[in-house]
Backbone as numpy.savetxt, mean C-alpha at the origin, in Angstrom:
# Nx Ny Nz CAx CAy CAz Cx Cy Cz
-11.27 10.13 -3.40 -10.26 9.49 -2.59 -9.46 10.57 -1.88
-9.43 10.51 -0.56 -8.71 11.52 0.21 -7.53 10.94 0.97
-7.32 9.63 0.87 -6.30 8.95 1.64 -5.56 7.98 0.74
-4.25 7.87 0.89 -3.48 6.82 0.26 -2.92 5.95 1.35
-3.12 4.64 1.22 -2.63 3.69 2.22 -1.53 2.84 1.59
-0.37 2.87 2.21 0.80 2.15 1.72 0.85 0.79 2.44
1.04 -0.25 1.66 1.12 -1.61 2.15 2.43 -2.24 1.72
2.73 -3.42 2.28 3.84 -4.22 1.73 3.31 -5.65 1.56
3.84 -6.33 0.53 3.40 -7.70 0.24 4.47 -8.42 -0.56
4.59 -9.68 -0.29 5.40 -10.58 -1.13 4.80 -11.97 -0.97
4.79 -12.69 -2.06 4.21 -14.06 -2.03 5.12 -15.02 -2.75
5.47 -16.11 -2.05 5.38 -16.31 -0.61 6.21 -15.23 0.12
6.01 -15.06 1.42 6.74 -14.02 2.16 8.24 -14.08 1.95
8.81 -12.94 1.58 10.23 -12.82 1.38 10.73 -13.24 0.02
9.83 -13.67 -0.84 10.20 -14.05 -2.22 9.71 -12.93 -3.17
10.67 -12.41 -3.94 10.36 -11.29 -4.80 10.54 -11.64 -6.28
9.81 -10.93 -7.12 10.01 -11.03 -8.55 9.10 -11.99 -9.29
8.30 -12.75 -8.61 7.39 -13.67 -9.27 6.08 -13.02 -9.63
5.18 -13.82 -10.16 3.88 -13.31 -10.56 2.76 -13.59 -9.55
3.12 -14.06 -8.38 2.12 -14.48 -7.41 1.27 -13.34 -6.89
1.86 -12.18 -6.66 1.08 -11.03 -6.16 0.02 -10.64 -7.19
0.44 -10.51 -8.43 -0.51 -10.19 -9.48 -1.58 -11.26 -9.58
-1.18 -12.52 -9.46 -2.17 -13.60 -9.52 -3.17 -13.50 -8.37
-2.70 -13.14 -7.19 -3.63 -12.96 -6.06 -4.63 -11.86 -6.35
-4.14 -10.73 -6.84 -5.02 -9.58 -7.07 -5.90 -9.71 -8.30
-5.69 -10.72 -9.09 -6.55 -10.98 -10.24 -7.30 -12.31 -10.10
-7.32 -12.82 -8.89 -8.04 -14.07 -8.55 -7.56 -15.26 -9.40
-6.26 -15.32 -9.66 -5.70 -16.40 -10.44 -4.59 -17.17 -9.72
-4.41 -16.92 -8.41 -3.35 -17.57 -7.66 -3.60 -19.08 -7.60
-2.58 -19.86 -7.89 -2.63 -21.32 -7.76 -2.39 -21.63 -6.29
-3.46 -21.95 -5.58 -3.42 -22.20 -4.15 -2.52 -23.40 -3.80
-2.28 -24.26 -4.76 -1.49 -25.45 -4.53 0.02 -25.23 -4.82
0.39 -24.08 -5.34 1.76 -23.83 -5.80 2.78 -23.70 -4.66
2.31 -23.35 -3.46 3.23 -23.17 -2.32 2.44 -23.45 -1.03
3.06 -24.11 -0.06 2.33 -24.39 1.19 1.78 -23.15 1.89
2.46 -22.01 1.78 1.97 -20.78 2.41 0.60 -20.37 1.87
0.35 -20.63 0.61 -0.89 -20.21 -0.03 -2.12 -20.87 0.58
-1.97 -22.02 1.22 -3.08 -22.68 1.85 -3.65 -21.84 3.00
-2.74 -21.11 3.69 -3.15 -20.26 4.80 -3.91 -19.01 4.38
-3.77 -18.64 3.12 -4.50 -17.46 2.62 -5.53 -17.84 1.60
-5.72 -19.10 1.41 -6.66 -19.61 0.41 -8.04 -18.97 0.58
-8.58 -18.51 -0.53 -9.92 -17.88 -0.52 -9.89 -16.42 -0.13
-8.71 -15.86 0.20 -8.62 -14.48 0.56 -9.09 -13.61 -0.60
-9.99 -12.69 -0.32 -10.50 -11.81 -1.37 -10.03 -10.40 -1.08
-8.97 -10.03 -1.77 -8.36 -8.71 -1.60 -8.06 -8.10 -2.98
-7.90 -6.82 -2.96 -7.48 -6.12 -4.18 -6.72 -4.87 -3.76
-6.03 -4.29 -4.69 -5.33 -3.06 -4.47 -5.44 -2.25 -5.77
-5.25 -0.96 -5.61 -5.23 -0.14 -6.81 -3.93 -0.32 -7.57
-2.81 -0.35 -6.83 -1.49 -0.41 -7.47 -0.55 -1.37 -6.71
0.41 -1.88 -7.45 1.48 -2.72 -6.92 2.78 -2.22 -7.52
3.75 -1.92 -6.66 5.06 -1.45 -7.11 6.10 -2.51 -6.81
6.65 -3.09 -7.87 7.69 -4.11 -7.73 8.99 -3.53 -7.22
9.92 -4.39 -6.83 11.21 -3.98 -6.30 11.98 -3.13 -7.31
11.80 -3.37 -8.60 12.52 -2.60 -9.62 11.83 -1.31 -10.00
10.71 -1.01 -9.33 9.99 0.24 -9.56 8.84 0.12 -10.54
8.68 -1.02 -11.20 7.57 -1.19 -12.12 6.26 -1.07 -11.34
5.34 -0.30 -11.88 4.05 -0.09 -11.25 2.95 -0.76 -12.07
2.16 -1.59 -11.40 1.06 -2.29 -12.01 -0.25 -1.78 -11.41
-1.23 -1.45 -12.24 -2.52 -0.99 -11.74 -3.55 -2.13 -11.88
-4.30 -2.37 -10.81 -5.36 -3.39 -10.83 -6.75 -2.80 -10.81
-6.93 -1.69 -10.13 -8.26 -1.10 -9.94 -8.16 0.41 -10.24
-9.13 0.96 -10.91 -9.17 2.40 -11.15 -9.28 3.12 -9.80
-8.65 4.29 -9.70 -8.78 5.07 -8.46 -10.16 5.64 -8.30
-10.97 5.53 -9.32 -12.37 5.95 -9.22 -13.25 4.87 -8.61
-12.67 3.69 -8.42 -13.40 2.55 -7.85 -12.76 2.11 -6.54
-13.55 1.42 -5.73 -13.07 0.90 -4.44 -12.25 -0.36 -4.67
-11.15 -0.44 -3.93 -10.37 -1.68 -3.85 -10.47 -2.17 -2.42
-10.29 -3.45 -2.23 -10.43 -4.07 -0.90 -9.07 -4.38 -0.32
-8.39 -3.32 0.18 -7.03 -3.42 0.65 -6.87 -3.16 2.15
-7.72 -2.41 2.74 -7.49 -1.97 4.11 -8.18 -2.82 5.17
-9.21 -3.56 4.78 -9.93 -4.37 5.77 -10.58 -3.48 6.84
-10.71 -4.06 8.04 -11.23 -3.25 9.18 -10.21 -2.14 9.43
-10.65 -0.91 9.25 -9.72 0.21 9.29 -10.39 1.50 9.68
-9.56 2.42 10.14 -10.08 3.74 10.53 -8.97 4.77 10.43
-9.32 5.97 9.96 -8.36 7.05 9.92 -9.05 8.31 10.41
-8.50 8.92 11.44 -9.03 10.15 12.05 -10.52 10.02 12.36
-10.90 8.90 12.97 -12.26 8.68 13.42 -13.24 8.21 12.35
-12.77 8.08 11.15 -13.61 7.63 10.05 -13.24 6.19 9.67
-14.22 5.30 9.73 -13.99 3.90 9.45 -14.06 3.56 7.98
-13.89 2.28 7.69 -14.01 1.74 6.32 -13.16 2.50 5.32
-11.83 2.51 5.56 -10.92 3.26 4.70 -11.00 2.85 3.24
-11.42 1.62 2.94 -11.53 1.22 1.53 -12.45 2.18 0.76
-13.41 2.78 1.47 -14.38 3.67 0.81 -13.76 4.94 0.26
-12.67 5.38 0.83 -12.12 6.69 0.48 -10.61 6.71 0.33
-10.02 5.53 0.10 -8.55 5.48 -0.01 -8.10 4.75 -1.27
-6.88 5.09 -1.66 -6.17 4.42 -2.73 -5.18 3.48 -2.05
-5.21 2.20 -2.42 -4.33 1.20 -1.83 -3.11 0.95 -2.74
-1.91 1.16 -2.18 -0.69 0.97 -2.94 0.15 -0.09 -2.22
0.38 -1.16 -2.88 1.19 -2.28 -2.36 2.63 -2.16 -2.89
3.58 -2.23 -1.97 4.99 -2.27 -2.33 5.49 -3.68 -2.13
6.22 -4.21 -3.09 6.78 -5.53 -2.96 7.86 -5.49 -1.86
7.57 -6.18 -0.77 8.52 -6.17 0.35 7.87 -6.79 1.58
8.62 -6.75 2.67 8.15 -7.26 3.95 8.28 -6.19 5.02
7.42 -6.26 6.04 7.53 -5.37 7.16 8.91 -5.51 7.79
9.55 -4.37 8.07 10.86 -4.39 8.71 12.01 -4.33 7.74
11.79 -4.70 6.47 12.84 -4.63 5.47 12.80 -3.29 4.77
13.95 -2.85 4.27 14.03 -1.61 3.53 13.42 -1.83 2.14
12.90 -0.76 1.60 12.35 -0.77 0.25 13.41 -0.16 -0.68
13.32 -0.52 -1.96 14.31 -0.09 -2.93 14.09 1.35 -3.37
15.21 2.02 -3.74 15.12 3.40 -4.20 14.20 3.50 -5.41
14.22 2.52 -6.30 13.34 2.53 -7.48 11.88 2.50 -7.08
11.56 1.77 -6.01 10.17 1.74 -5.54 9.76 3.08 -4.98
10.65 3.70 -4.24 10.29 5.02 -3.67 10.12 6.05 -4.77
10.97 6.00 -5.80 10.83 6.93 -6.92 9.48 6.71 -7.63
9.11 5.45 -7.84 7.82 5.15 -8.47 6.68 5.58 -7.59
6.82 5.38 -6.30 5.75 5.77 -5.36 5.54 7.28 -5.39
6.60 8.05 -5.39 6.49 9.51 -5.45 5.79 9.91 -6.75
6.22 9.34 -7.86 5.59 9.66 -9.17 4.12 9.27 -9.14
3.80 8.09 -8.60 2.43 7.63 -8.54 1.58 8.54 -7.67
2.06 8.89 -6.50 1.28 9.72 -5.59 1.04 11.10 -6.22
2.00 11.63 -6.92 1.80 12.90 -7.60 0.72 12.78 -8.69
0.72 11.66 -9.39 -0.29 11.44 -10.42 -1.68 11.29 -9.81
-1.77 10.56 -8.71 -3.06 10.38 -8.00 -3.56 11.73 -7.53
-2.64 12.57 -7.02 -3.04 13.87 -6.48 -3.52 14.82 -7.60
-3.24 14.49 -8.86 -3.77 15.29 -9.97 -5.26 14.99 -10.16
-5.71 13.83 -9.66 -7.10 13.42 -9.85 -7.89 13.54 -8.54
-7.26 13.27 -7.43 -7.92 13.25 -6.12 -7.23 14.20 -5.15
-7.97 14.73 -4.22 -7.39 15.60 -3.19 -6.98 14.74 -2.02
-5.70 14.45 -1.95 -5.18 13.60 -0.86 -4.94 14.46 0.37
-5.51 14.04 1.49 -5.28 14.71 2.74 -4.19 14.03 3.53
-3.96 12.73 3.25 -2.96 11.99 4.01 -2.45 10.82 3.21
-1.19 10.45 3.49 -0.56 9.26 2.97 -0.04 8.51 4.20
-0.61 7.34 4.48 -0.26 6.64 5.70 -0.06 5.15 5.39
0.41 4.42 6.38 0.61 3.00 6.23 -0.61 2.20 6.68
-0.66 0.96 6.22 -1.70 0.04 6.69 -1.64 -0.07 8.19
-0.46 -0.03 8.77 -0.25 -0.09 10.20 -0.93 1.09 10.94
-1.13 2.20 10.25 -1.73 3.38 10.85 -3.26 3.33 10.83
-3.83 2.66 9.85 -5.30 2.60 9.74 -5.84 1.30 10.37
-4.95 0.36 10.66 -5.36 -0.90 11.31 -4.33 -1.29 12.35
-4.09 -0.39 13.33 -3.04 -0.65 14.32 -3.37 -1.89 15.16
-2.34 -2.67 15.42 -2.53 -3.90 16.20 -2.94 -5.08 15.31
-3.52 -4.80 14.19 -3.93 -5.85 13.27 -2.98 -5.98 12.11
-2.44 -4.87 11.64 -1.51 -4.89 10.52 -0.21 -4.12 10.89
0.90 -4.52 10.29 2.20 -3.92 10.63 2.93 -3.37 9.41
2.25 -3.37 8.27 2.93 -2.91 7.04 2.63 -1.44 6.72
3.53 -0.77 6.07 4.79 -1.28 5.51 5.90 -1.51 6.52
5.74 -1.01 7.74 6.67 -1.33 8.82 7.86 -0.40 8.91
8.76 -0.72 9.82 9.88 0.17 10.14 10.90 0.31 9.01
10.85 -0.54 8.00 11.77 -0.40 6.89 11.35 0.68 5.88
10.16 1.21 6.06 9.67 2.23 5.13 10.14 3.59 5.62
10.71 4.41 4.73 11.30 5.68 5.08 10.30 6.82 4.84
9.49 7.08 5.89 8.49 8.13 5.81 9.12 9.51 5.63
10.26 9.73 6.30 10.92 11.05 6.18 11.35 11.30 4.73
11.89 10.31 4.08 12.29 10.45 2.70 11.09 10.76 1.81
9.99 10.01 2.02 8.78 10.25 1.23 8.28 11.70 1.44
8.26 12.12 2.69 7.82 13.47 3.03 8.68 14.51 2.32
10.01 14.29 2.36 10.94 15.24 1.74 10.79 15.27 0.23
10.63 14.09 -0.39 10.51 14.04 -1.84 9.22 14.66 -2.36
8.14 14.44 -1.63 6.84 14.99 -2.06 6.75 16.49 -1.78
7.27 16.91 -0.63 7.22 18.32 -0.24 5.80 18.87 -0.31
4.88 18.11 0.28 3.49 18.51 0.33 3.17 18.98 1.77
3.33 20.23 2.06 3.13 20.69 3.45 1.69 20.53 3.96
0.72 20.55 3.08 -0.69 20.47 3.51 -1.21 19.04 3.59
-0.34 18.07 3.33 -0.76 16.66 3.34 -0.02 15.94 4.47
-0.79 15.21 5.27 -0.21 14.40 6.33 0.49 13.21 5.66
1.77 13.02 5.95 2.52 11.92 5.39 3.11 11.12 6.55
2.64 9.88 6.71 3.05 9.10 7.86 2.32 9.61 9.08
2.74 9.17 10.19 2.10 9.60 11.45 3.17 10.12 12.37
3.22 11.42 12.54 4.11 12.07 13.48 3.44 13.34 13.98
4.11 14.06 14.80 3.50 15.26 15.38 3.09 16.28 14.31
3.83 16.32 13.19 3.47 17.27 12.12 2.14 16.97 11.50
1.63 15.72 11.66 0.35 15.32 11.06 -0.84 15.64 11.96
-0.56 15.94 13.19 -1.66 16.19 14.13 -2.24 17.59 13.92
-3.58 17.74 13.98 -4.17 19.05 13.79 -3.82 19.99 14.91
């Protein structure tokens, strides 16, 4: 895995703290429990990790295995990001700020992943599927993540510093 892709998710949208995200990623979501779920019924997705608003981190898939989080995607000319990326879902919505506890857990998690895999970049779903996806969105603080990780050889977010 050479890429980490940051996502945001809440189910139903804007509702935090329930078990619906975990149910979705473990194929146990009750499609009848909320009208929104009918629109995503049958969706087959997975992620390696999910970080709740309070910073709790849940793992669904080993980083040695593929998760189905990026969909149609491309990074630096290479397609099918699911094949070489770790998918990390943050509980939240595009445009909203994420909690300090989530960012602390994300930094800890990325450091742990980097002990196993050589990460070349940490980017958003919006960066690997532009025009199709908008998460984690403008509420995500890429500068803070960059500062906290202090990884000069790793592209974090998409800005001029990431360009070769």
